[in-house]
mmCIF file of C-alpha atoms in Angstrom:
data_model
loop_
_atom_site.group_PDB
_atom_site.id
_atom_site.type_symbol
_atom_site.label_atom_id
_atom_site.label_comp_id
_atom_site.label_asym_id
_atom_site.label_seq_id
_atom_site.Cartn_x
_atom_site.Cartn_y
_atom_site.Cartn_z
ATOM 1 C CA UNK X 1005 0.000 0.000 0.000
ATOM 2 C CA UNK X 1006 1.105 3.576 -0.592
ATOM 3 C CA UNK X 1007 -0.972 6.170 1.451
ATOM 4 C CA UNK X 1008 -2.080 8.006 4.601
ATOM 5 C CA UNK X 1009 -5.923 8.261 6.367
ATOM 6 C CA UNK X 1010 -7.363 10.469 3.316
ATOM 7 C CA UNK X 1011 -8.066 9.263 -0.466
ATOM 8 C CA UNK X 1012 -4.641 8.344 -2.053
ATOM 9 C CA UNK X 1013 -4.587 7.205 -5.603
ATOM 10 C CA UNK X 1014 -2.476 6.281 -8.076
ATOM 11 C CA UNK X 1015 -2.792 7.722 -11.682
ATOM 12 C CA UNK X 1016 0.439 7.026 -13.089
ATOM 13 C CA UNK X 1017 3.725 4.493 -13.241
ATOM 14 C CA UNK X 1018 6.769 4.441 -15.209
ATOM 15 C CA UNK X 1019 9.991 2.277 -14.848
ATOM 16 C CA UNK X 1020 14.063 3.915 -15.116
ATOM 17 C CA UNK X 1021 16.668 1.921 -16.777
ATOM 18 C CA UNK X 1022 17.671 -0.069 -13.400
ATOM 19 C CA UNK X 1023 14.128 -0.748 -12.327
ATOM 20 C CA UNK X 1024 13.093 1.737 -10.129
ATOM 21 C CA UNK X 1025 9.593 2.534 -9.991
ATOM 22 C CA UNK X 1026 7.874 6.005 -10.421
ATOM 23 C CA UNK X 1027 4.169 6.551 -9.134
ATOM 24 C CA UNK X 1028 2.650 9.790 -9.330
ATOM 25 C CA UNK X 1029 -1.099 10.834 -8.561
ATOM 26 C CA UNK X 1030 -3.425 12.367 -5.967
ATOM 27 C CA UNK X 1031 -3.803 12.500 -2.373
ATOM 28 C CA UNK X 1032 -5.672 14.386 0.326
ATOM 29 C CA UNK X 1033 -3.717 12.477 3.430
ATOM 30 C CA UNK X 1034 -2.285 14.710 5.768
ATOM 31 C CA UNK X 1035 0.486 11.809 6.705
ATOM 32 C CA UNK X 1036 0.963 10.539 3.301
ATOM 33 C CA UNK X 1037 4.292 9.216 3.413
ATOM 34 C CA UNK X 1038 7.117 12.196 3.119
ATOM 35 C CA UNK X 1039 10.942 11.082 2.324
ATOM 36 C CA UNK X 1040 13.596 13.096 0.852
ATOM 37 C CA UNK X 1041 10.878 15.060 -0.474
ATOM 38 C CA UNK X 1042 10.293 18.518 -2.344
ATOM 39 C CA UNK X 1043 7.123 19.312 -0.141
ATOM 40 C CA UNK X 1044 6.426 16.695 2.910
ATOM 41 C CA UNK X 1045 3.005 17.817 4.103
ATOM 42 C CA UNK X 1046 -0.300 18.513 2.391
ATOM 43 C CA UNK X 1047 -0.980 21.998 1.675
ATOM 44 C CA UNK X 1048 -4.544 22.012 0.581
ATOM 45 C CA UNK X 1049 -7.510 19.768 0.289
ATOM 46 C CA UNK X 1050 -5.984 17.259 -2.329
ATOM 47 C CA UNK X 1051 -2.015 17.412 -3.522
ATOM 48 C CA UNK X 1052 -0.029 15.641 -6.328
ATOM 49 C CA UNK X 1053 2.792 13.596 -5.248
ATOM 50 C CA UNK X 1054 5.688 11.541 -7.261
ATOM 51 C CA UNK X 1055 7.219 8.710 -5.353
ATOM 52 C CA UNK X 1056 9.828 5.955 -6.324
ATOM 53 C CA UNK X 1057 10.365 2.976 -5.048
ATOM 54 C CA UNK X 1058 13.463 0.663 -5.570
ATOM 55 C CA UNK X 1059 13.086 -3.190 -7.044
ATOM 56 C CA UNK X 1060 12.127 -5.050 -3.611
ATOM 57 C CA UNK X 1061 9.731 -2.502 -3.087
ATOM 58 C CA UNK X 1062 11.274 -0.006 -0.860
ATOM 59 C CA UNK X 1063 10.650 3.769 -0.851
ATOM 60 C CA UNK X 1064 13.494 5.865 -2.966
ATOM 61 C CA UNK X 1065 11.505 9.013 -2.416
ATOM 62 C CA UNK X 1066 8.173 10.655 -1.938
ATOM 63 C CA UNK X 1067 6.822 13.958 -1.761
ATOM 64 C CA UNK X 1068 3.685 15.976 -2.316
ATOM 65 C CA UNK X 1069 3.584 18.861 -4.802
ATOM 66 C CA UNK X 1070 0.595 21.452 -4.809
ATOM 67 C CA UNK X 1071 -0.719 24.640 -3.208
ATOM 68 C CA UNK X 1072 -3.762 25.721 -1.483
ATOM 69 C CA UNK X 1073 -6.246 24.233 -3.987
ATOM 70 C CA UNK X 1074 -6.849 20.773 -5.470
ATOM 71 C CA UNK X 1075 -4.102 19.585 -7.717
ATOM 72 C CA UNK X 1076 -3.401 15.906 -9.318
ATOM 73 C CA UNK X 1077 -0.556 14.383 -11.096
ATOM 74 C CA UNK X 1078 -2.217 12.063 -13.959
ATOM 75 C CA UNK X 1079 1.280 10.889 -15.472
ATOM 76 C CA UNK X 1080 4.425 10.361 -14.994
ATOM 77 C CA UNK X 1081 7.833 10.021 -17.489
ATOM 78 C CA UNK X 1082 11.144 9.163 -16.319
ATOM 79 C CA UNK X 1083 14.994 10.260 -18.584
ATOM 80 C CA UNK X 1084 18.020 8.424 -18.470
ATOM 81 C CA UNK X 1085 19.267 10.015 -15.602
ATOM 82 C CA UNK X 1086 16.375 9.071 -13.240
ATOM 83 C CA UNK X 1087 14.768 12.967 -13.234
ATOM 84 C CA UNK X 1088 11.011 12.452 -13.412
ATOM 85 C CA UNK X 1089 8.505 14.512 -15.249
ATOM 86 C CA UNK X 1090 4.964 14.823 -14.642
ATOM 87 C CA UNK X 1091 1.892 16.302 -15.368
ATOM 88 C CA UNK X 1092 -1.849 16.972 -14.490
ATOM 89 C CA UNK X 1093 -3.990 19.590 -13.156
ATOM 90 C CA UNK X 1094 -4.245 22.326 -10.808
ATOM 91 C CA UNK X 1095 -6.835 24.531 -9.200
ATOM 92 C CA UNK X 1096 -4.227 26.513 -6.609
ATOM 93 C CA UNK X 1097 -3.126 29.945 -7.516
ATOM 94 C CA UNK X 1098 0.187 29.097 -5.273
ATOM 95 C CA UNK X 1099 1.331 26.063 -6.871
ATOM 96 C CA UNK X 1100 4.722 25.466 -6.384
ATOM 97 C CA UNK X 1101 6.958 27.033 -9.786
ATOM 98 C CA UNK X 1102 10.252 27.513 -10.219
ATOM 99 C CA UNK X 1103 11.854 30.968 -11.174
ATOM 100 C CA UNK X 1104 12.507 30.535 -14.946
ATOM 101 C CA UNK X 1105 8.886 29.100 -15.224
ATOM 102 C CA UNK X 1106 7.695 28.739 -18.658
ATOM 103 C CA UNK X 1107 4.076 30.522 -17.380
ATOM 104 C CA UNK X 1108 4.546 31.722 -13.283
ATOM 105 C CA UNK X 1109 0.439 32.081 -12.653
ATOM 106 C CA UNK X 1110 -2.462 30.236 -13.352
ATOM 107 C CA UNK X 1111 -4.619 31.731 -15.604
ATOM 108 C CA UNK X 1112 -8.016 30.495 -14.905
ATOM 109 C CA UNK X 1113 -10.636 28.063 -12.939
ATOM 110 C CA UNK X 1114 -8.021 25.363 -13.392
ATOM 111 C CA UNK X 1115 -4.854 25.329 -15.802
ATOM 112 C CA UNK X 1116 -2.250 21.999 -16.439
ATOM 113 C CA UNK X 1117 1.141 21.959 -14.947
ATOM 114 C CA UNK X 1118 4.282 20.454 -15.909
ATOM 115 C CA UNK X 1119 6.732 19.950 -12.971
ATOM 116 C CA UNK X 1120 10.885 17.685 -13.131
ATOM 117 C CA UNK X 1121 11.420 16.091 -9.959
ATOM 118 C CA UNK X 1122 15.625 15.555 -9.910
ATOM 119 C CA UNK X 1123 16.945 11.619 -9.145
ATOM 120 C CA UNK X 1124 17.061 12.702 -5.404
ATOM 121 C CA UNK X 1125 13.476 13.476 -5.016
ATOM 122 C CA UNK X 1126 14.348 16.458 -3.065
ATOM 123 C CA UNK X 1127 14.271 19.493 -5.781
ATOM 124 C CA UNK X 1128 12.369 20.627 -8.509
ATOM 125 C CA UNK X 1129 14.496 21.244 -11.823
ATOM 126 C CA UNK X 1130 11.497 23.069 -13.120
ATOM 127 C CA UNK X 1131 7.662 23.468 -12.749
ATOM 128 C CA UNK X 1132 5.483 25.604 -14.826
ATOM 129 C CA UNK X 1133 1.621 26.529 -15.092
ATOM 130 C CA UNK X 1134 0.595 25.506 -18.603
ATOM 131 C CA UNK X 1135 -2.744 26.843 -19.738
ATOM 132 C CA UNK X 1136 -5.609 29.827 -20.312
ATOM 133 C CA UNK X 1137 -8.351 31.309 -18.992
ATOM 134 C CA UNK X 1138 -11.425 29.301 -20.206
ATOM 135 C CA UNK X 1139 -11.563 25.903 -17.963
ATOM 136 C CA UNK X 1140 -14.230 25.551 -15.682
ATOM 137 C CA UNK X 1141 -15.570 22.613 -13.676
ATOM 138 C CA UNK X 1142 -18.018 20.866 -16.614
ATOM 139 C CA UNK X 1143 -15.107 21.991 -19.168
ATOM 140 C CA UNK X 1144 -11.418 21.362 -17.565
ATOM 141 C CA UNK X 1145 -8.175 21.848 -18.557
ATOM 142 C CA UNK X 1146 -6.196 19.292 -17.864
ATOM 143 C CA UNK X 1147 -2.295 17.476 -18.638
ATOM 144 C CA UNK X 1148 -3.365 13.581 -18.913
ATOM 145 C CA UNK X 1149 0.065 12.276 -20.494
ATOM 146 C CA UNK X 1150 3.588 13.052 -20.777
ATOM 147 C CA UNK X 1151 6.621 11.720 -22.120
ATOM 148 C CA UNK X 1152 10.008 12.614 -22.870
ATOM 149 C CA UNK X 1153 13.329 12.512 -25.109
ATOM 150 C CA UNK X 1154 17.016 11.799 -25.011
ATOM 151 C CA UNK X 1155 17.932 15.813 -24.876
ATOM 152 C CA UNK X 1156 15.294 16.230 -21.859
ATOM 153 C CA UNK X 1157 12.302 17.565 -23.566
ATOM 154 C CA UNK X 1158 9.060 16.962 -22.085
ATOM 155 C CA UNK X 1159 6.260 16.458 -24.497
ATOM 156 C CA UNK X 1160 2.563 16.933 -22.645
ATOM 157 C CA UNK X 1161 -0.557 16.274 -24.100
ATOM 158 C CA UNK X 1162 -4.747 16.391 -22.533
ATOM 159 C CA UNK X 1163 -7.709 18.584 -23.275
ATOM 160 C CA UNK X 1164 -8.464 22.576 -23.094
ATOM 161 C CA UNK X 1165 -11.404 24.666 -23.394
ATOM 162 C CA UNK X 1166 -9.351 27.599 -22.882
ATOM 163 C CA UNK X 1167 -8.875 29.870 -26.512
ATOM 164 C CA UNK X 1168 -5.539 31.475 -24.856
ATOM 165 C CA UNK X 1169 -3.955 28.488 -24.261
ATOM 166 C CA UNK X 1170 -0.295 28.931 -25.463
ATOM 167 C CA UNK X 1171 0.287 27.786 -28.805
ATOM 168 C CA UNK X 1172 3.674 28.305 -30.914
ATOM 169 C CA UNK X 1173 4.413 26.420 -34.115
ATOM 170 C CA UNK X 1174 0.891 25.051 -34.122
ATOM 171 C CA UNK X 1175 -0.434 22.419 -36.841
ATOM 172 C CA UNK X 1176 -3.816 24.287 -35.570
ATOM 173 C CA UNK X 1177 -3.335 27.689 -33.929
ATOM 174 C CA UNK X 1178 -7.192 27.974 -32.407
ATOM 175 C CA UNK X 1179 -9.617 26.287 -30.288
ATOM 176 C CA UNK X 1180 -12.387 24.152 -32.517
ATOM 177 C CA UNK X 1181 -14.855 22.879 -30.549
ATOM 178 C CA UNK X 1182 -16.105 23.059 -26.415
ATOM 179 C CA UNK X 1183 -12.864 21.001 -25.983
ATOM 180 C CA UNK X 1184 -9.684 19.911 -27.944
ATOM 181 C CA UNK X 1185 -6.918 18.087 -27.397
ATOM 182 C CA UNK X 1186 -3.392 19.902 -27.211
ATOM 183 C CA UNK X 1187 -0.038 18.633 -27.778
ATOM 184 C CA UNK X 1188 2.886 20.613 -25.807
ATOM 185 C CA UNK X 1189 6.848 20.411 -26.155
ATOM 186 C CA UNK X 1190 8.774 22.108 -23.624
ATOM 187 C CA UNK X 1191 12.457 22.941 -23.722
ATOM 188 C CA UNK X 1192 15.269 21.057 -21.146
ATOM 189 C CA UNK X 1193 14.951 23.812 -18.605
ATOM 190 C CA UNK X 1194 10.690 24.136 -18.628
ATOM 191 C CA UNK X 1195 11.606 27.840 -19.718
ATOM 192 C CA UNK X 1196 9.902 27.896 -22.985
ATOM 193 C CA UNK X 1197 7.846 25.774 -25.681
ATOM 194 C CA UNK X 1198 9.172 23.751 -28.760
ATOM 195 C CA UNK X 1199 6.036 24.114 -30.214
ATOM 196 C CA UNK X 1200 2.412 23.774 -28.971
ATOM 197 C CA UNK X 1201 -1.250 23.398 -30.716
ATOM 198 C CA UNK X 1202 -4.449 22.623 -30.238
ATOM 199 C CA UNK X 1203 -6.007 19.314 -31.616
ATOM 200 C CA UNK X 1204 -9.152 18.510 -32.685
ATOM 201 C CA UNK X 1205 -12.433 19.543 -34.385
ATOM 202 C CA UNK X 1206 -15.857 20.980 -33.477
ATOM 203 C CA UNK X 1207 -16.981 18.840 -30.636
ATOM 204 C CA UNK X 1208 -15.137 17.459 -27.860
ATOM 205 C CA UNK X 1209 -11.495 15.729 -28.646
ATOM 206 C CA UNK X 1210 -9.381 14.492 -25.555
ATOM 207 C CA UNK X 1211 -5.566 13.224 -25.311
ATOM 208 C CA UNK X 1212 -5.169 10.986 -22.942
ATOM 209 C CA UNK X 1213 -1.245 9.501 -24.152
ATOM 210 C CA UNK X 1214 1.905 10.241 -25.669
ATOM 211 C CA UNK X 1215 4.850 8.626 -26.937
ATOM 212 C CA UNK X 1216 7.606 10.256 -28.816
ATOM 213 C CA UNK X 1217 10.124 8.684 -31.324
ATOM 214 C CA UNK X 1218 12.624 10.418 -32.971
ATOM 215 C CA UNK X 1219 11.336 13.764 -31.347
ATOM 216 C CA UNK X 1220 8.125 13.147 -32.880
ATOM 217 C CA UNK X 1221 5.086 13.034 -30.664
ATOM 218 C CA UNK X 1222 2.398 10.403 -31.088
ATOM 219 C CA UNK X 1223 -0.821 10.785 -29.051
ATOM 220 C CA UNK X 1224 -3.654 8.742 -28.587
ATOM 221 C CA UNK X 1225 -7.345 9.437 -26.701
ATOM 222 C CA UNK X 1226 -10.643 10.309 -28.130
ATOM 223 C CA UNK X 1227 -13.532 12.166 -30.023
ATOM 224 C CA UNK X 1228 -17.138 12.973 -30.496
ATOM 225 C CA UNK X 1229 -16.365 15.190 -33.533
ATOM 226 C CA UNK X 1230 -17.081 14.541 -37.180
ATOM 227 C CA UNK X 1231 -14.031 16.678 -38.389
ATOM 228 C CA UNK X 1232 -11.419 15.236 -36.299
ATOM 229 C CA UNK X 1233 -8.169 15.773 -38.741
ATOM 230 C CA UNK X 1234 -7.417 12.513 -40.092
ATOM 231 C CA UNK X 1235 -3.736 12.082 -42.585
ATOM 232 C CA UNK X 1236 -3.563 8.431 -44.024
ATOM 233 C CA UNK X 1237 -6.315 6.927 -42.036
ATOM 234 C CA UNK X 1238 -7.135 3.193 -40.946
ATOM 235 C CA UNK X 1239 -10.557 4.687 -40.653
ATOM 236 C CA UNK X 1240 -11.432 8.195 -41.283
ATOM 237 C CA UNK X 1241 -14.840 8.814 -40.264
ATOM 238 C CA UNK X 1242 -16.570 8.987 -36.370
ATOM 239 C CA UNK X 1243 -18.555 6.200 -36.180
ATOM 240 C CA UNK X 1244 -20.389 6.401 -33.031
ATOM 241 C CA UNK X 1245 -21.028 8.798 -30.077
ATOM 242 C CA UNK X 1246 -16.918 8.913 -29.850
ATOM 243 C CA UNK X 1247 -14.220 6.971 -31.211
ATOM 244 C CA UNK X 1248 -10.925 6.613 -30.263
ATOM 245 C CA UNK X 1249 -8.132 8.573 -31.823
ATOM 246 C CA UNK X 1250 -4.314 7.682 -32.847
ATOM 247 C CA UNK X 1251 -2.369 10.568 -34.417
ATOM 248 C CA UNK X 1252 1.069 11.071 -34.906
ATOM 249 C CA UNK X 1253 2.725 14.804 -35.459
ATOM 250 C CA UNK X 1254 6.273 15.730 -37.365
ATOM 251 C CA UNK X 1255 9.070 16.523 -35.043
ATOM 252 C CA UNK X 1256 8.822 20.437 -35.259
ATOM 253 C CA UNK X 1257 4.939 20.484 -34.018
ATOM 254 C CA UNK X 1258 3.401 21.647 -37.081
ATOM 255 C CA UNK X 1259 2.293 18.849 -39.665
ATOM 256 C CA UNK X 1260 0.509 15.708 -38.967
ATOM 257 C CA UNK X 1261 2.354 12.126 -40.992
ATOM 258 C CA UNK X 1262 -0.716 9.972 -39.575
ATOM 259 C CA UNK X 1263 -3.555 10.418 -37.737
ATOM 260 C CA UNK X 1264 -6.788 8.300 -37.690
ATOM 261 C CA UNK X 1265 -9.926 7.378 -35.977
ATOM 262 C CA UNK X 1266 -11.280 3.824 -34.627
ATOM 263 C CA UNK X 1267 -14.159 2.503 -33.033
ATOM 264 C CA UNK X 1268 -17.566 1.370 -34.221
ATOM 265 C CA UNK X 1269 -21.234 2.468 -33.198
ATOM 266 C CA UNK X 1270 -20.701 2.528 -29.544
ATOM 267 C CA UNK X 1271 -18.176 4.923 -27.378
ATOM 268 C CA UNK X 1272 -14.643 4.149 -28.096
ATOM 269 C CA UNK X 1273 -11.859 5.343 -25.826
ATOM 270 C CA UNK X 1274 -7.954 4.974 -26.062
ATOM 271 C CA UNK X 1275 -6.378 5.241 -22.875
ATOM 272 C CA UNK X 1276 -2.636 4.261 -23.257
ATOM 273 C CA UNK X 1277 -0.057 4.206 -25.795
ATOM 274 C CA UNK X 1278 3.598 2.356 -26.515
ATOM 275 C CA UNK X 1279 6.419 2.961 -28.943
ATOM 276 C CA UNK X 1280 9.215 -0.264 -30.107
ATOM 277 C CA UNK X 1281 12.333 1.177 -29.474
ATOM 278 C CA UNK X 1282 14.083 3.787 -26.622
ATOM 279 C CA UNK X 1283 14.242 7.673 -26.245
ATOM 280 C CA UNK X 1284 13.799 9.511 -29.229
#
C-alpha cells in the first residue's frame, strides 16, 4: 500500500533503466508518506505527489507537490538520468513554480502543470503553469500524459477549453470545438515551448497519451467530432457517439504524418499508448 488516512490514488507508473519505480497521482492524506521530499506535508484539500520505489519494493523518495487548492498528477515520465517529469492539473493559484517558469500564474478556474522532480526526489528542476483562462468545472483543462526525449524535452498532451492556451508552431493555432486536445513540447529547462497546438475539431477531442520517437510526438485518446483531422487513415470517419483517436505529429509540431480514428457504433476510448524502441 502507498498512502495516509485520506483518499490516495495512483494515476500514473513508469519504470528507469535499473528498475526503479515512479508513481505519481493524488492525495488528500495529511500523513501521506514524506521522504527526501520537495514538499512533505499537504498543503490544501488534495495534492499531487511523485514517489519511487526501488526493485524489492522499498521507498526511494516521496513527496507531495501542490498549493492551497486541489491539484493531481495524472502521469508520470522518467529520462536516463532518473529525473522524473509529470503532469496533471491544478486549481491553486500558489502552486509550487520555479523561477525561470515557462508561465509563473495560473490563468483560470483550473490550468495543467508540468513539474521535473531531480533523481534525489528532493528538488524541482522546473515546474510551470501551462494553460488559459477558459476551464471551468463541466469543461477542464487538464495534462493527462507526458513523455520525454534523449535531450530532456518533455512532451505533454490532454484537453483545453481555454482559446488562450499557449500555442507556438501550431499544426492548428485555435480552439475548434467546447474542448480539444493539445499537444505541448517544452524545452530542457521548462523555460519555454518547442512548439504547442491545439487538436481537434468541433466537438469534444481528448488526449489521454503520448509517446515520442525520434522527437516526434504520437498521441492517442478520443472524439465525439465529425471533423477530427485525419492524414492516411485506418478509418477516417466517427462512427459512433466517440471513437478513439491515434495521431502522430512531425518533429517540429506543425504537420501531422498519420492520424486516424477507430471505433464502431458505440463509445470508443484509447487510454494508453507504446512505442518499439528507446528515447527519441
Amino acid at each position: 500500500y502507498l498512502g495516509g488516512y485520506g483518499s490516495d490514488a495512483g494515476r500514473g507508473i513508469a519504470l528507469d533503466g535499473s528498475g526503479n519505480i515512479y508513481l505519481a497521482g493524488e492525495t488528500s492524506s495529511g500523513n501521506f508518506p514524506s521522504l527526501l521530499s520537495v514538499q512533505s506535508s499537504l498543503r490544501g484539500t488534495q495534492n499531487a505527489f511523485v514517489a519511487s520505489l526501488d526493485i524489492w519494493g522499498q521507498l526511494r523518495f516521496s513527496t507531495l507537490l501542490g498549493g492551497s487548492g486541489t491539484d493531481g498528477a495524472t502521469a508520470v515520465a522518467v529520462d536516463g538520468s532518473g529525473n522524473a517529469y509529470i503532469t496533471g492539473g491544478t486549481t491553486s493559484i500558489d502552486f509550487p513554480v520555479t523561477v525561470s517558469a515557462f508561465q509563473r500564474a495560473n490563468k483560470g478556474y483550473q490550468n495543467v502543470f508540468v513539474s521535473s522532480i531531480a533523481a534525489g526526489g528532493n528538488s524541482l528542476l522546473y515546474s510551470t503553469y501551462l494553460g488559459g483562462s477558459g476551464a471551468t468545472v463541466i469543461y477542464p483543462e487538464m495534462g493527462f500524459g507526458i513523455d520525454v526525449d534523449a535531450g530532456g524535452s518533455a512532451y505533454v498532451t490532454g484537453v483545453t477549453s481555454s482559446t488562450d492556451f499557449p500555442v507556438q508552431n501550431a499544426l492548428q493555432p485555435a480552439l475548434w470545438g467546447a474542448m480539444d486536445a493539445f499537444v505541448t513540447k517544452l524545452n530542457p529547462a521548462g523555460t519555454a515551448l518547442g512548439f504547442s497546438t491545439f487538436l481537434g475539431g468541433s466537438s469534444v477531442d481528448v488526449g489521454n497519451a503520448i509517446r515520442v520517437s525520434n522527437d516526434a510526438p504520437c498521441i492517442a485518446g478520443y472524439t465525439a467530432s465529425l471533423d477530427y483531422p485525419v492524414l492516411n487513415p485506418v478509418q477516417a470517419a466517427n462512427a459512433g457517439s466517440y471513437d478513439a483517436v491515434l495521431s502522430c505529429l512531425n518533429a517540429a509540431g506543425n504537420a501531422l504524418t498519420f492520424s486516424t480514428l477507430l471505433g464502431d457504433t458505440d463509445s470508443d476510448a484509447a487510454n494508453a499508448l507504446a512505442l518499439s524502441g528507446g528515447y527519441g
